[in-house]
Amino acid sequence: MSPRLAFDRRRFLQAAGSLAILSGLQPARLWAAPAFQSNPFALGVASGDPWPDGFVIWTRLAPEPLAEHAGMPMLSVPVRWEVSEDEHFGRVVRSGEALARPELGHSVHMEVEGLRPHRPYWYRFHVSGQATSPVGRVRTAPAAGAQVERLRIGVAGCQHWETGLYTAYRHLSEEAELDAVFHYGDYIYEGKGRDRGTIVDAAGNPIVREHAGDEIHTLHDYRRRYAQYKTDPDLQAAHAAAAFLSSWDDHEIDNNWASSDDQDGTPPEIFALRRHVAMQAWYENMPVRRAQFPRPGGLTMHRRLDYGSLLRVHVMDTRQYRSKQHCDATMERLGRPCRAADDIANEQIIGQDQERWLAQGLQGASGWNLLAQQVMMMPYRYPSSRAAGPLNIDSWSGYPHARQRVIDLIAQHGRGSVIVATGDVHKHHVGVVPSVPEDVLSAPVATEFVTTSISSGGDGSDIPDTWENVLAENPHTTLLNDRRGYQVFDIGPEQWRTDVVAVDRVSVPGGSKRVIASLVTERGRPGVERV
C-alpha cells in the first residue's frame, strides 16, 4: 500500500470514528426475523469507490418503494453479505453481517477490505434466509504504483425520470470490462410530478413515468424520490455491472443551488435544513464510503481515487462551495439571488480548500489526471436563440477568475495529462480548455469531454434547431450532439480514447445505440483526433 493511500485511509477512518450510528453497536430495537410480503431488494444493489484491496457494496431495504418508509418498520434489520471470486459464489472470500438502520433509510454500506487488486468480484445480500438480492459485479483498483496498460471508465448522469426511459443505462451495463462509471450528478430531479405524456410502449400505449408527489423538501420526500428512480431495471443493471464513482450536481438538492443559497431566495438558515436532509438522502442512496457521511454544515463529497500509476481520478464538488451566480436578465426578472458581475474579490466555484486539495493531487500523480466534475469548464458561446443568453453563468464561464486559477494549476502541474469530464447540459460536447479563455485558440491546457444526459431532454436530435453554426462559433470544440447516451473512456499509457455513444430514442423502449465518434487524445498534447 502506498504512503498516500495509507494516509487517506487513516484520515477516512478517523473522520468516521466518532459516528456511533455506523458502528457495530446493537440497537435497542431489532427486527431479528423479518417477514416481507414483497421483495425487500426492489432497489437493487450497487458498488462504488474501488481501492486496490476493496470497495463499497450497497443496498437498501424497500419492499414497497413508494410507501411510507418504503414499507419498512422503524426497526433495524440484520443483512448478511457475501463477496466471491466467482459469479456462482463457489469461492466466497469475504462475508459478514450489517444492520439496515431506520435512521439511514434502511440502507447498508459495507466497506469490503482485504481483497486482491485489479480483478473482478461478485457480491450479494441476504435477509433472514428468505430473500436474496440480485448479484453485482465490481473490480478492485490496480495496486498502488502498478504499471497498468488499460482502464475503461463510463460517464453518465442527468436522468430525469419523467422525460425518458433509461435505455442508455442498459447499453452501458453491457459494455465490456468496465472498471468504473463516473456519475456526474443529477441522479434525481427535485420537481413536482407532472404527466408529460411523451413516453409510450412498443404498441404506442402511454407509459406513466411521473414523479410521485410535489417538489421535495423533507427527508421522507428525498428518500421516496431516490426509491422511485432506483426501481428502474436499466439503472439497476448499470449499478450491478460496475462500481460507480458518485458525485452530485444541482438537482439532488435544488436547481442551480450554490452553497447556502437556493434559486428562490429562501433564507439561508431555512435552505440549510433542506440541504442537510438532501445530503443525507444522497449518502443513504449512493455507494460511497463513511468519509462521505453528512455532518452539520455539509458533506465532504470531493475525493481522489488512484488506478495504479495510470490514472488519478479527482472527484470534484462544484456546488457546495461556490459563490452565487452572476446576475443576468432572467435572474433579475425572477428575483433570484445573484451577485453583480464586477463582484470578483471572493469568487469561488470549488472553494479555496478544494483548490489547494486539487493542486496537491495534481502534483502527486504520475499518469493521467481525470477531473471528474459537473459543469462545463471550457468557454462556450451558445446560440443567440438561447433564452438565457449566449453565456451559461451556472458553468465555469460564470466564474472566470476562479476558472483562471484552476487553469493555472493545470498548466503548472498537469503536464498535458489532464482530462476534464463534465455533464449538466444534456448534450455531447468535446473541446479543449484554453490557457486564456478570452482567446479560445490560445494554447490548450486540458481536453474536456461533456457527456449528454441519460434521459433529460427527451429523444433530442443530432444537431438541435438553431444550433447549426455553434461549432463554427466555438473553434476550440470538435463535436456537438443532442442525443441521449453516455461516453466510455478507454485509457492507455500514451493514448486516451473516448467513444461517444448516442441512443436514437428514449421515448419508446428498445432504443438502439451507435458510437457517433471515437476520439483520441495523446498524452502531453491536449486536443482530439477522430479515429
PDB file of C-alpha atoms in Angstrom, residues 48 58 83 86 102 111 135 139 245 250 255 262 270 292 314 340 351 356 408 412 420 435 439 441 454 475 502 523:
ATOM      1  CA  GLY A  48     -18.545   2.138  -5.544  1.00  0.00           C
ATOM      2  CA  TRP A  58     -24.612  -1.052  -1.080  1.00  0.00           C
ATOM      3  CA  VAL A  83     -18.173 -11.317  -1.770  1.00  0.00           C
ATOM      4  CA  ASP A  86     -16.734 -16.267  -8.965  1.00  0.00           C
ATOM      5  CA  PRO A 102     -34.135   3.167  10.032  1.00  0.00           C
ATOM      6  CA  GLU A 111     -16.536  -1.186   3.039  1.00  0.00           C
ATOM      7  CA  VAL A 135     -25.811 -10.192  -7.808  1.00  0.00           C
ATOM      8  CA  ARG A 139     -13.460  -4.682  -9.951  1.00  0.00           C
ATOM      9  CA  LEU A 245     -17.871   7.000  -8.679  1.00  0.00           C
ATOM     10  CA  ASP A 250     -27.810  20.683  -8.522  1.00  0.00           C
ATOM     11  CA  ASN A 255     -31.980  23.548  -9.331  1.00  0.00           C
ATOM     12  CA  ASP A 262     -31.264  28.069  -3.453  1.00  0.00           C
ATOM     13  CA  ILE A 270     -34.163  27.593   6.095  1.00  0.00           C
ATOM     14  CA  GLN A 292     -18.946  10.969   2.805  1.00  0.00           C
ATOM     15  CA  HIS A 314     -10.238  13.741  -8.736  1.00  0.00           C
ATOM     16  CA  ALA A 340     -23.014  41.730  -9.580  1.00  0.00           C
ATOM     17  CA  GLY A 351     -13.626  26.902  -2.812  1.00  0.00           C
ATOM     18  CA  ARG A 356      -5.461  23.529  -2.584  1.00  0.00           C
ATOM     19  CA  ASP A 408      -3.151  27.986 -13.957  1.00  0.00           C
ATOM     20  CA  GLN A 412       1.643  24.308 -13.748  1.00  0.00           C
ATOM     21  CA  VAL A 420     -11.992  17.053 -17.744  1.00  0.00           C
ATOM     22  CA  SER A 435      -4.990  28.706 -21.276  1.00  0.00           C
ATOM     23  CA  ASP A 439      -8.806  33.656 -26.573  1.00  0.00           C
ATOM     24  CA  LEU A 441      -7.394  29.490 -29.752  1.00  0.00           C
ATOM     25  CA  ILE A 454     -29.359   9.542 -19.875  1.00  0.00           C
ATOM     26  CA  PRO A 475     -13.471  26.726 -32.909  1.00  0.00           C
ATOM     27  CA  ALA A 502     -25.892   8.084 -28.599  1.00  0.00           C
ATOM     28  CA  ARG A 523      -0.670  12.178 -23.567  1.00  0.00           C
TER      29      ARG A 523
END
